[in-house]
Amino acid sequence: MIRRRMRDRRQYLHSKSGEASQRALFQKKRRIRAALEEGKPIPTELRNEVRELRRQIDLEDQETRVPKSMADNEYATASVREPKILFTTSRNPSAPLTQFVKELKVVFPMSQRMNRGGQVISEIVESCRSHNITDLILVHEHRGQPDGLIVSHLPNGPTAYFGLLNVVTRHDIRGRKAMGKMSEAYPHLVLDNFSTQVGERTATILKHLFLMPKPDSKRIITFANRDEYISFRHHVYEKSGGPGSMELKEVGPRFELRLYQIKLGAVEQNEAQSEFVLRPYINTAKKQKTVGA
């Protein structure tokens, strides 16, 4: 079992290493194709390769024209394999963190919660793989306040690291008692403003934590990206008043996420390559420059 996993991991890393060269080749073909369509001269740096590139372009079809991303391989079985999520926490969790994780368990269908006890991360991941868990989510805290969320897709990653801010549990939302028990129907997802390459990657990680809802589901979960902060909101809607009138109610919890790293491996693989790392000081300087202009 361990040898097979190591072999699968090596194959995955080998496939990932070839993605950059495939992307570079795709860009060269795109420039050649654009020059031919517009009747412009071939770019000087590509003239030595133009014959081979044109031959490859002629052999392409609709399926092979756009290179496949490793994200397609990581979630290739998502359409036939239901998400199975395991929640756990840092050691000796406080009462607020335990309550928050209980609420997250209801928010995410097909999930279960485990008391970590004295287990180390490698033991937890090994147990998840043996029980066909698709995603491991670890929630961390600082002085009783939830402050971190790690989403690790199994068996080979990716792993997304989020900062967790402004957490408000269901118990703290005004009017919660009038809402009754939280619905456990599969929710409709709203993913707003994930248009960049990192945004699309983040949306892929988040959306595969949920199953396709039924058309009559009255739950809505929103991930809205604004200035590197992702707002999570959970609502239900119901008919009210006249025909076609709907009332939207927030049922919680609510919180903000800030992505600061994506690694190309499971959470216990410390040697895994980083796909994205947040550079807050660089981004802040860029914003200040824009404002000053």
PDB file of C-alpha atoms in Angstrom:
ATOM      1  CA  MET A   1       0.000   0.000   0.000  1.00  0.00           C
ATOM      2  CA  ILE A   2       2.761   2.449   0.943  1.00  0.00           C
ATOM      3  CA  ARG A   3       4.800   1.576  -2.164  1.00  0.00           C
ATOM      4  CA  ARG A   4       1.789   2.073  -4.407  1.00  0.00           C
ATOM      5  CA  ARG A   5       1.091   5.471  -2.819  1.00  0.00           C
ATOM      6  CA  MET A   6       4.709   6.524  -3.300  1.00  0.00           C
ATOM      7  CA  ARG A   7       4.540   5.415  -6.931  1.00  0.00           C
ATOM      8  CA  ASP A   8       1.303   7.351  -7.483  1.00  0.00           C
ATOM      9  CA  ARG A   9       2.876  10.397  -5.865  1.00  0.00           C
ATOM     10  CA  ARG A  10       5.950  10.217  -8.125  1.00  0.00           C
ATOM     11  CA  GLN A  11       3.722   9.892 -11.182  1.00  0.00           C
ATOM     12  CA  TYR A  12       1.683  12.884 -10.063  1.00  0.00           C
ATOM     13  CA  LEU A  13       4.791  15.059  -9.547  1.00  0.00           C
ATOM     14  CA  HIS A  14       6.186  13.997 -12.927  1.00  0.00           C
ATOM     15  CA  SER A  15       2.943  14.977 -14.641  1.00  0.00           C
ATOM     16  CA  LYS A  16       2.908  18.287 -12.804  1.00  0.00           C
ATOM     17  CA  SER A  17       6.493  19.087 -13.826  1.00  0.00           C
ATOM     18  CA  GLY A  18       5.529  18.824 -17.500  1.00  0.00           C
ATOM     19  CA  GLU A  19       2.644  21.291 -17.155  1.00  0.00           C
ATOM     20  CA  ALA A  20       4.856  24.400 -17.370  1.00  0.00           C
ATOM     21  CA  SER A  21       6.471  23.265 -20.639  1.00  0.00           C
ATOM     22  CA  GLN A  22       3.046  22.435 -22.093  1.00  0.00           C
ATOM     23  CA  ARG A  23       1.787  25.888 -21.161  1.00  0.00           C
ATOM     24  CA  ALA A  24       4.820  27.540 -22.806  1.00  0.00           C
ATOM     25  CA  LEU A  25       4.253  25.490 -25.982  1.00  0.00           C
ATOM     26  CA  PHE A  26       0.578  26.496 -25.975  1.00  0.00           C
ATOM     27  CA  GLN A  27       1.544  30.189 -25.830  1.00  0.00           C
ATOM     28  CA  LYS A  28       3.917  29.786 -28.788  1.00  0.00           C
ATOM     29  CA  LYS A  29       1.195  28.110 -30.858  1.00  0.00           C
ATOM     30  CA  ARG A  30      -1.261  30.827 -29.888  1.00  0.00           C
ATOM     31  CA  ARG A  31       1.131  33.532 -31.161  1.00  0.00           C
ATOM     32  CA  ILE A  32       1.757  31.656 -34.418  1.00  0.00           C
ATOM     33  CA  ARG A  33      -1.980  31.147 -34.949  1.00  0.00           C
ATOM     34  CA  ALA A  34      -2.728  34.806 -34.266  1.00  0.00           C
ATOM     35  CA  ALA A  35      -0.013  35.973 -36.699  1.00  0.00           C
ATOM     36  CA  LEU A  36      -1.346  33.735 -39.482  1.00  0.00           C
ATOM     37  CA  GLU A  37      -4.965  34.801 -38.941  1.00  0.00           C
ATOM     38  CA  GLU A  38      -4.102  38.504 -38.915  1.00  0.00           C
ATOM     39  CA  GLY A  39      -1.637  38.276 -41.825  1.00  0.00           C
ATOM     40  CA  LYS A  40       1.245  39.572 -39.718  1.00  0.00           C
ATOM     41  CA  PRO A  41       4.899  38.408 -39.828  1.00  0.00           C
ATOM     42  CA  ILE A  42       5.885  35.498 -37.618  1.00  0.00           C
ATOM     43  CA  PRO A  43       7.550  36.787 -34.389  1.00  0.00           C
ATOM     44  CA  THR A  44      11.330  36.778 -34.825  1.00  0.00           C
ATOM     45  CA  GLU A  45      12.022  34.558 -31.794  1.00  0.00           C
ATOM     46  CA  LEU A  46       9.713  31.847 -33.188  1.00  0.00           C
ATOM     47  CA  ARG A  47      10.932  31.694 -36.803  1.00  0.00           C
ATOM     48  CA  ASN A  48      13.310  28.796 -36.120  1.00  0.00           C
ATOM     49  CA  GLU A  49      10.414  26.770 -34.685  1.00  0.00           C
ATOM     50  CA  VAL A  50       7.633  27.836 -37.019  1.00  0.00           C
ATOM     51  CA  ARG A  51       7.708  24.693 -39.202  1.00  0.00           C
ATOM     52  CA  GLU A  52       7.359  22.287 -36.268  1.00  0.00           C
ATOM     53  CA  LEU A  53       4.790  24.489 -34.533  1.00  0.00           C
ATOM     54  CA  ARG A  54       2.634  24.714 -37.687  1.00  0.00           C
ATOM     55  CA  ARG A  55       2.795  20.947 -38.065  1.00  0.00           C
ATOM     56  CA  GLN A  56       1.536  20.524 -34.497  1.00  0.00           C
ATOM     57  CA  ILE A  57      -1.205  23.113 -35.047  1.00  0.00           C
ATOM     58  CA  ASP A  58      -2.433  21.219 -38.124  1.00  0.00           C
ATOM     59  CA  LEU A  59      -2.696  18.009 -36.061  1.00  0.00           C
ATOM     60  CA  GLU A  60      -4.690  19.595 -33.234  1.00  0.00           C
ATOM     61  CA  ASP A  61      -8.400  19.107 -32.673  1.00  0.00           C
ATOM     62  CA  GLN A  62     -10.882  20.662 -30.251  1.00  0.00           C
ATOM     63  CA  GLU A  63      -9.823  18.343 -27.407  1.00  0.00           C
ATOM     64  CA  THR A  64      -6.064  18.813 -27.682  1.00  0.00           C
ATOM     65  CA  ARG A  65      -5.912  22.523 -28.543  1.00  0.00           C
ATOM     66  CA  VAL A  66      -6.047  23.721 -24.920  1.00  0.00           C
ATOM     67  CA  PRO A  67      -3.558  22.041 -22.527  1.00  0.00           C
ATOM     68  CA  LYS A  68      -5.023  20.218 -19.574  1.00  0.00           C
ATOM     69  CA  SER A  69      -4.283  21.546 -16.097  1.00  0.00           C
ATOM     70  CA  MET A  70      -3.281  19.360 -13.180  1.00  0.00           C
ATOM     71  CA  ALA A  71      -6.467  20.585 -11.511  1.00  0.00           C
ATOM     72  CA  ASP A  72      -8.314  18.376 -14.002  1.00  0.00           C
ATOM     73  CA  ASN A  73      -6.309  15.348 -12.834  1.00  0.00           C
ATOM     74  CA  GLU A  74      -6.676  16.118  -9.127  1.00  0.00           C
ATOM     75  CA  TYR A  75     -10.450  16.299  -9.391  1.00  0.00           C
ATOM     76  CA  ALA A  76     -10.884  13.889 -12.301  1.00  0.00           C
ATOM     77  CA  THR A  77     -13.099  11.541 -10.258  1.00  0.00           C
ATOM     78  CA  ALA A  78     -15.180  14.315  -8.660  1.00  0.00           C
ATOM     79  CA  SER A  79     -18.156  13.663 -10.933  1.00  0.00           C
ATOM     80  CA  VAL A  80     -18.363   9.980  -9.935  1.00  0.00           C
ATOM     81  CA  ARG A  81     -17.028  10.177  -6.372  1.00  0.00           C
ATOM     82  CA  GLU A  82     -19.053  11.989  -3.737  1.00  0.00           C
ATOM     83  CA  PRO A  83     -17.095  14.312  -1.443  1.00  0.00           C
ATOM     84  CA  LYS A  84     -16.416  12.765   1.936  1.00  0.00           C
ATOM     85  CA  ILE A  85     -15.043  15.368   4.348  1.00  0.00           C
ATOM     86  CA  LEU A  86     -13.405  14.960   7.739  1.00  0.00           C
ATOM     87  CA  PHE A  87     -13.184  17.878  10.176  1.00  0.00           C
ATOM     88  CA  THR A  88     -10.697  18.009  12.991  1.00  0.00           C
ATOM     89  CA  THR A  89      -8.994  20.702  15.063  1.00  0.00           C
ATOM     90  CA  SER A  90      -5.769  21.594  16.772  1.00  0.00           C
ATOM     91  CA  ARG A  91      -5.058  19.734  19.995  1.00  0.00           C
ATOM     92  CA  ASN A  92      -7.080  20.583  23.119  1.00  0.00           C
ATOM     93  CA  PRO A  93      -9.658  22.732  21.322  1.00  0.00           C
ATOM     94  CA  SER A  94     -11.546  25.369  23.267  1.00  0.00           C
ATOM     95  CA  ALA A  95     -15.330  25.314  23.617  1.00  0.00           C
ATOM     96  CA  PRO A  96     -15.844  28.074  20.965  1.00  0.00           C
ATOM     97  CA  LEU A  97     -13.701  26.195  18.440  1.00  0.00           C
ATOM     98  CA  THR A  98     -15.538  22.925  19.106  1.00  0.00           C
ATOM     99  CA  GLN A  99     -18.890  24.679  18.633  1.00  0.00           C
ATOM    100  CA  PHE A 100     -17.709  26.298  15.395  1.00  0.00           C
ATOM    101  CA  VAL A 101     -16.565  22.960  13.955  1.00  0.00           C
ATOM    102  CA  LYS A 102     -19.920  21.390  14.862  1.00  0.00           C
ATOM    103  CA  GLU A 103     -21.641  24.103  12.837  1.00  0.00           C
ATOM    104  CA  LEU A 104     -19.266  23.600   9.887  1.00  0.00           C
ATOM    105  CA  LYS A 105     -20.113  19.906   9.904  1.00  0.00           C
ATOM    106  CA  VAL A 106     -23.754  20.769   9.204  1.00  0.00           C
ATOM    107  CA  VAL A 107     -22.826  23.374   6.583  1.00  0.00           C
ATOM    108  CA  PHE A 108     -20.828  20.870   4.509  1.00  0.00           C
ATOM    109  CA  PRO A 109     -22.846  17.817   3.415  1.00  0.00           C
ATOM    110  CA  MET A 110     -21.216  14.381   3.566  1.00  0.00           C
ATOM    111  CA  SER A 111     -18.889  15.445   6.396  1.00  0.00           C
ATOM    112  CA  GLN A 112     -17.967  14.064   9.787  1.00  0.00           C
ATOM    113  CA  ARG A 113     -16.059  15.355  12.789  1.00  0.00           C
ATOM    114  CA  MET A 114     -13.230  13.663  14.667  1.00  0.00           C
ATOM    115  CA  ASN A 115     -11.669  14.521  18.017  1.00  0.00           C
ATOM    116  CA  ARG A 116      -7.960  14.783  17.286  1.00  0.00           C
ATOM    117  CA  GLY A 117      -6.649  13.716  20.681  1.00  0.00           C
ATOM    118  CA  GLY A 118      -2.929  13.014  20.525  1.00  0.00           C
ATOM    119  CA  GLN A 119      -2.767  12.055  16.835  1.00  0.00           C
ATOM    120  CA  VAL A 120      -0.220  13.716  14.569  1.00  0.00           C
ATOM    121  CA  ILE A 121      -1.101  14.957  11.093  1.00  0.00           C
ATOM    122  CA  SER A 122       0.551  12.051   9.261  1.00  0.00           C
ATOM    123  CA  GLU A 123      -1.533   9.538  11.230  1.00  0.00           C
ATOM    124  CA  ILE A 124      -4.743  11.430  10.505  1.00  0.00           C
ATOM    125  CA  VAL A 125      -3.998  11.632   6.766  1.00  0.00           C
ATOM    126  CA  GLU A 126      -3.135   7.918   6.637  1.00  0.00           C
ATOM    127  CA  SER A 127      -6.436   7.101   8.319  1.00  0.00           C
ATOM    128  CA  CYS A 128      -8.308   9.356   5.882  1.00  0.00           C
ATOM    129  CA  ARG A 129      -6.772   7.631   2.879  1.00  0.00           C
ATOM    130  CA  SER A 130      -7.640   4.182   4.218  1.00  0.00           C
ATOM    131  CA  HIS A 131     -11.278   5.272   4.713  1.00  0.00           C
ATOM    132  CA  ASN A 132     -11.603   6.977   1.295  1.00  0.00           C
ATOM    133  CA  ILE A 133     -11.899  10.494   2.722  1.00  0.00           C
ATOM    134  CA  THR A 134     -11.714  12.984  -0.155  1.00  0.00           C
ATOM    135  CA  ASP A 135     -10.931  16.128   1.858  1.00  0.00           C
ATOM    136  CA  LEU A 136      -9.426  16.786   5.274  1.00  0.00           C
ATOM    137  CA  ILE A 137     -10.247  20.152   6.874  1.00  0.00           C
ATOM    138  CA  LEU A 138      -8.281  21.306   9.921  1.00  0.00           C
ATOM    139  CA  VAL A 139      -9.490  24.295  11.952  1.00  0.00           C
ATOM    140  CA  HIS A 140      -7.049  26.164  14.188  1.00  0.00           C
ATOM    141  CA  GLU A 141      -7.496  28.807  16.863  1.00  0.00           C
ATOM    142  CA  HIS A 142      -5.625  31.479  18.815  1.00  0.00           C
ATOM    143  CA  ARG A 143      -6.721  32.183  22.381  1.00  0.00           C
ATOM    144  CA  GLY A 144     -10.127  30.674  21.814  1.00  0.00           C
ATOM    145  CA  GLN A 145     -10.765  32.421  18.478  1.00  0.00           C
ATOM    146  CA  PRO A 146     -10.799  30.344  15.244  1.00  0.00           C
ATOM    147  CA  ASP A 147      -8.056  31.823  13.077  1.00  0.00           C
ATOM    148  CA  GLY A 148      -7.033  29.228  10.479  1.00  0.00           C
ATOM    149  CA  LEU A 149      -8.555  26.757   8.033  1.00  0.00           C
ATOM    150  CA  ILE A 150      -6.629  24.145   6.025  1.00  0.00           C
ATOM    151  CA  VAL A 151      -8.364  22.274   3.195  1.00  0.00           C
ATOM    152  CA  SER A 152      -6.366  19.266   1.978  1.00  0.00           C
ATOM    153  CA  HIS A 153      -7.656  17.259  -0.971  1.00  0.00           C
ATOM    154  CA  LEU A 154      -6.706  13.594  -0.826  1.00  0.00           C
ATOM    155  CA  PRO A 155      -4.840  11.517  -1.767  1.00  0.00           C
ATOM    156  CA  ASN A 156      -2.331  13.850  -3.481  1.00  0.00           C
ATOM    157  CA  GLY A 157      -3.460  17.407  -2.826  1.00  0.00           C
ATOM    158  CA  PRO A 158      -3.718  20.292  -3.400  1.00  0.00           C
ATOM    159  CA  THR A 159      -3.768  21.847   0.081  1.00  0.00           C
ATOM    160  CA  ALA A 160      -5.112  25.378   0.583  1.00  0.00           C
ATOM    161  CA  TYR A 161      -4.198  27.392   3.682  1.00  0.00           C
ATOM    162  CA  PHE A 162      -6.639  30.117   4.731  1.00  0.00           C
ATOM    163  CA  GLY A 163      -6.600  32.689   7.477  1.00  0.00           C
ATOM    164  CA  LEU A 164      -9.948  32.805   9.302  1.00  0.00           C
ATOM    165  CA  LEU A 165     -11.360  36.150  10.469  1.00  0.00           C
ATOM    166  CA  ASN A 166     -14.524  37.690  11.906  1.00  0.00           C
ATOM    167  CA  VAL A 167     -16.135  34.387  12.848  1.00  0.00           C
ATOM    168  CA  VAL A 168     -19.777  34.678  13.946  1.00  0.00           C
ATOM    169  CA  THR A 169     -21.479  31.437  14.949  1.00  0.00           C
ATOM    170  CA  ARG A 170     -25.141  30.635  14.489  1.00  0.00           C
ATOM    171  CA  HIS A 171     -25.765  31.221  18.192  1.00  0.00           C
ATOM    172  CA  ASP A 172     -24.597  34.830  17.833  1.00  0.00           C
ATOM    173  CA  ILE A 173     -26.787  35.707  14.838  1.00  0.00           C
ATOM    174  CA  ARG A 174     -29.856  37.722  15.761  1.00  0.00           C
ATOM    175  CA  GLY A 175     -33.144  35.875  15.341  1.00  0.00           C
ATOM    176  CA  ARG A 176     -31.528  32.424  15.106  1.00  0.00           C
ATOM    177  CA  LYS A 177     -34.126  30.805  17.385  1.00  0.00           C
ATOM    178  CA  ALA A 178     -36.919  31.748  15.004  1.00  0.00           C
ATOM    179  CA  MET A 179     -35.130  29.922  12.164  1.00  0.00           C
ATOM    180  CA  GLY A 180     -35.498  26.476  13.676  1.00  0.00           C
ATOM    181  CA  LYS A 181     -33.233  23.559  12.850  1.00  0.00           C
ATOM    182  CA  MET A 182     -30.645  24.066  10.109  1.00  0.00           C
ATOM    183  CA  SER A 183     -31.546  22.405   6.828  1.00  0.00           C
ATOM    184  CA  GLU A 184     -29.133  19.704   5.664  1.00  0.00           C
ATOM    185  CA  ALA A 185     -30.183  19.773   2.005  1.00  0.00           C
ATOM    186  CA  TYR A 186     -27.366  20.177  -0.497  1.00  0.00           C
ATOM    187  CA  PRO A 187     -26.917  23.939  -1.006  1.00  0.00           C
ATOM    188  CA  HIS A 188     -26.734  26.038  -4.150  1.00  0.00           C
ATOM    189  CA  LEU A 189     -23.304  27.654  -4.485  1.00  0.00           C
ATOM    190  CA  VAL A 190     -22.568  31.260  -5.409  1.00  0.00           C
ATOM    191  CA  LEU A 191     -18.887  31.881  -6.275  1.00  0.00           C
ATOM    192  CA  ASP A 192     -18.427  35.579  -6.925  1.00  0.00           C
ATOM    193  CA  ASN A 193     -15.355  37.327  -8.387  1.00  0.00           C
ATOM    194  CA  PHE A 194     -12.981  34.365  -8.779  1.00  0.00           C
ATOM    195  CA  SER A 195     -11.863  35.410 -12.267  1.00  0.00           C
ATOM    196  CA  THR A 196      -8.054  35.369 -11.913  1.00  0.00           C
ATOM    197  CA  GLN A 197      -5.939  32.237 -12.284  1.00  0.00           C
ATOM    198  CA  VAL A 198      -5.505  31.936  -8.503  1.00  0.00           C
ATOM    199  CA  GLY A 199      -9.195  32.746  -8.065  1.00  0.00           C
ATOM    200  CA  GLU A 200     -10.256  29.966 -10.421  1.00  0.00           C
ATOM    201  CA  ARG A 201      -7.951  27.570  -8.601  1.00  0.00           C
ATOM    202  CA  THR A 202      -9.451  28.566  -5.248  1.00  0.00           C
ATOM    203  CA  ALA A 203     -12.988  28.216  -6.602  1.00  0.00           C
ATOM    204  CA  THR A 204     -12.135  24.700  -7.829  1.00  0.00           C
ATOM    205  CA  ILE A 205     -10.950  23.689  -4.356  1.00  0.00           C
ATOM    206  CA  LEU A 206     -14.045  25.131  -2.661  1.00  0.00           C
ATOM    207  CA  LYS A 207     -16.740  23.946  -5.047  1.00  0.00           C
ATOM    208  CA  HIS A 208     -15.618  20.315  -4.909  1.00  0.00           C
ATOM    209  CA  LEU A 209     -16.468  20.238  -1.204  1.00  0.00           C
ATOM    210  CA  PHE A 210     -20.152  20.228  -2.166  1.00  0.00           C
ATOM    211  CA  LEU A 211     -22.519  17.967  -4.070  1.00  0.00           C
ATOM    212  CA  MET A 212     -24.874  19.082  -6.836  1.00  0.00           C
ATOM    213  CA  PRO A 213     -28.081  20.321  -5.143  1.00  0.00           C
ATOM    214  CA  LYS A 214     -31.629  19.466  -6.110  1.00  0.00           C
ATOM    215  CA  PRO A 215     -33.491  22.250  -7.950  1.00  0.00           C
ATOM    216  CA  ASP A 216     -35.885  22.753  -5.038  1.00  0.00           C
ATOM    217  CA  SER A 217     -33.133  23.173  -2.413  1.00  0.00           C
ATOM    218  CA  LYS A 218     -33.670  26.329  -0.366  1.00  0.00           C
ATOM    219  CA  ARG A 219     -30.117  26.665   0.946  1.00  0.00           C
ATOM    220  CA  ILE A 220     -27.625  29.108  -0.571  1.00  0.00           C
ATOM    221  CA  ILE A 221     -23.933  29.284   0.315  1.00  0.00           C
ATOM    222  CA  THR A 222     -21.954  32.245  -0.966  1.00  0.00           C
ATOM    223  CA  PHE A 223     -18.201  32.712  -1.352  1.00  0.00           C
ATOM    224  CA  ALA A 224     -17.634  36.343  -2.397  1.00  0.00           C
ATOM    225  CA  ASN A 225     -14.071  37.489  -3.122  1.00  0.00           C
ATOM    226  CA  ARG A 226     -13.262  41.128  -2.383  1.00  0.00           C
ATOM    227  CA  ASP A 227      -9.702  42.486  -2.128  1.00  0.00           C
ATOM    228  CA  GLU A 228      -8.163  39.074  -1.283  1.00  0.00           C
ATOM    229  CA  TYR A 229     -10.779  38.381   1.408  1.00  0.00           C
ATOM    230  CA  ILE A 230     -13.432  35.731   0.781  1.00  0.00           C
ATOM    231  CA  SER A 231     -16.708  36.308   2.616  1.00  0.00           C
ATOM    232  CA  PHE A 232     -18.658  33.177   3.541  1.00  0.00           C
ATOM    233  CA  ARG A 233     -22.411  33.553   4.001  1.00  0.00           C
ATOM    234  CA  HIS A 234     -25.091  30.926   4.540  1.00  0.00           C
ATOM    235  CA  HIS A 235     -28.758  31.692   3.777  1.00  0.00           C
ATOM    236  CA  VAL A 236     -32.088  29.977   3.321  1.00  0.00           C
ATOM    237  CA  TYR A 237     -35.045  31.394   1.432  1.00  0.00           C
ATOM    238  CA  GLU A 238     -38.759  30.810   1.694  1.00  0.00           C
ATOM    239  CA  LYS A 239     -41.969  32.171   0.227  1.00  0.00           C
ATOM    240  CA  SER A 240     -43.480  35.194   1.910  1.00  0.00           C
ATOM    241  CA  GLY A 241     -46.401  37.460   1.051  1.00  0.00           C
ATOM    242  CA  GLY A 242     -47.705  37.384  -2.500  1.00  0.00           C
ATOM    243  CA  PRO A 243     -46.845  35.019  -5.364  1.00  0.00           C
ATOM    244  CA  GLY A 244     -43.215  35.099  -6.426  1.00  0.00           C
ATOM    245  CA  SER A 245     -42.170  36.873  -3.238  1.00  0.00           C
ATOM    246  CA  MET A 246     -39.211  35.359  -1.400  1.00  0.00           C
ATOM    247  CA  GLU A 247     -37.601  36.134   1.936  1.00  0.00           C
ATOM    248  CA  LEU A 248     -33.875  35.537   2.425  1.00  0.00           C
ATOM    249  CA  LYS A 249     -32.675  34.699   5.942  1.00  0.00           C
ATOM    250  CA  GLU A 250     -29.096  34.336   7.126  1.00  0.00           C
ATOM    251  CA  VAL A 251     -28.683  31.191   9.207  1.00  0.00           C
ATOM    252  CA  GLY A 252     -24.913  31.296   9.780  1.00  0.00           C
ATOM    253  CA  PRO A 253     -22.220  30.801  10.555  1.00  0.00           C
ATOM    254  CA  ARG A 254     -20.443  33.680   8.853  1.00  0.00           C
ATOM    255  CA  PHE A 255     -16.725  34.364   8.475  1.00  0.00           C
ATOM    256  CA  GLU A 256     -14.024  35.684   6.170  1.00  0.00           C
ATOM    257  CA  LEU A 257     -11.246  33.661   4.559  1.00  0.00           C
ATOM    258  CA  ARG A 258      -7.906  34.905   3.297  1.00  0.00           C
ATOM    259  CA  LEU A 259      -5.920  32.547   1.114  1.00  0.00           C
ATOM    260  CA  TYR A 260      -2.206  32.695   1.855  1.00  0.00           C
ATOM    261  CA  GLN A 261      -0.819  29.476   0.328  1.00  0.00           C
ATOM    262  CA  ILE A 262      -1.630  26.594  -2.015  1.00  0.00           C
ATOM    263  CA  LYS A 263       0.685  23.569  -1.952  1.00  0.00           C
ATOM    264  CA  LEU A 264       0.832  20.796  -4.533  1.00  0.00           C
ATOM    265  CA  GLY A 265       0.526  17.965  -2.051  1.00  0.00           C
ATOM    266  CA  ALA A 266      -1.404  16.700   0.946  1.00  0.00           C
ATOM    267  CA  VAL A 267      -1.103  18.516   4.254  1.00  0.00           C
ATOM    268  CA  GLU A 268       1.488  16.134   5.750  1.00  0.00           C
ATOM    269  CA  GLN A 269       3.852  16.477   2.749  1.00  0.00           C
ATOM    270  CA  ASN A 270       6.085  19.284   3.975  1.00  0.00           C
ATOM    271  CA  GLU A 271       8.340  18.976   0.945  1.00  0.00           C
ATOM    272  CA  ALA A 272       5.481  19.667  -1.499  1.00  0.00           C
ATOM    273  CA  GLN A 273       5.985  22.553  -3.913  1.00  0.00           C
ATOM    274  CA  SER A 274       4.059  25.786  -3.351  1.00  0.00           C
ATOM    275  CA  GLU A 275       1.782  26.770  -6.217  1.00  0.00           C
ATOM    276  CA  PHE A 276       0.819  30.112  -4.666  1.00  0.00           C
ATOM    277  CA  VAL A 277       2.104  32.152  -1.721  1.00  0.00           C
ATOM    278  CA  LEU A 278       0.528  35.429  -0.650  1.00  0.00           C
ATOM    279  CA  ARG A 279       2.896  38.408  -0.759  1.00  0.00           C
ATOM    280  CA  PRO A 280       0.969  40.926   1.364  1.00  0.00           C
ATOM    281  CA  TYR A 281       3.590  43.668   1.434  1.00  0.00           C
ATOM    282  CA  ILE A 282       4.041  43.599  -2.344  1.00  0.00           C
ATOM    283  CA  ASN A 283       0.278  43.696  -2.878  1.00  0.00           C
ATOM    284  CA  THR A 284      -0.154  46.533  -0.354  1.00  0.00           C
ATOM    285  CA  ALA A 285       2.536  48.627  -2.034  1.00  0.00           C
ATOM    286  CA  LYS A 286       0.843  48.134  -5.391  1.00  0.00           C
ATOM    287  CA  LYS A 287      -2.498  49.281  -3.979  1.00  0.00           C
ATOM    288  CA  GLN A 288      -0.915  52.333  -2.359  1.00  0.00           C
ATOM    289  CA  LYS A 289       0.710  53.260  -5.634  1.00  0.00           C
ATOM    290  CA  THR A 290      -2.619  52.939  -7.428  1.00  0.00           C
ATOM    291  CA  VAL A 291      -4.386  55.098  -4.845  1.00  0.00           C
ATOM    292  CA  GLY A 292      -1.628  57.708  -4.966  1.00  0.00           C
ATOM    293  CA  ALA A 293      -1.924  57.948  -8.733  1.00  0.00           C
TER     294      ALA A 293
END
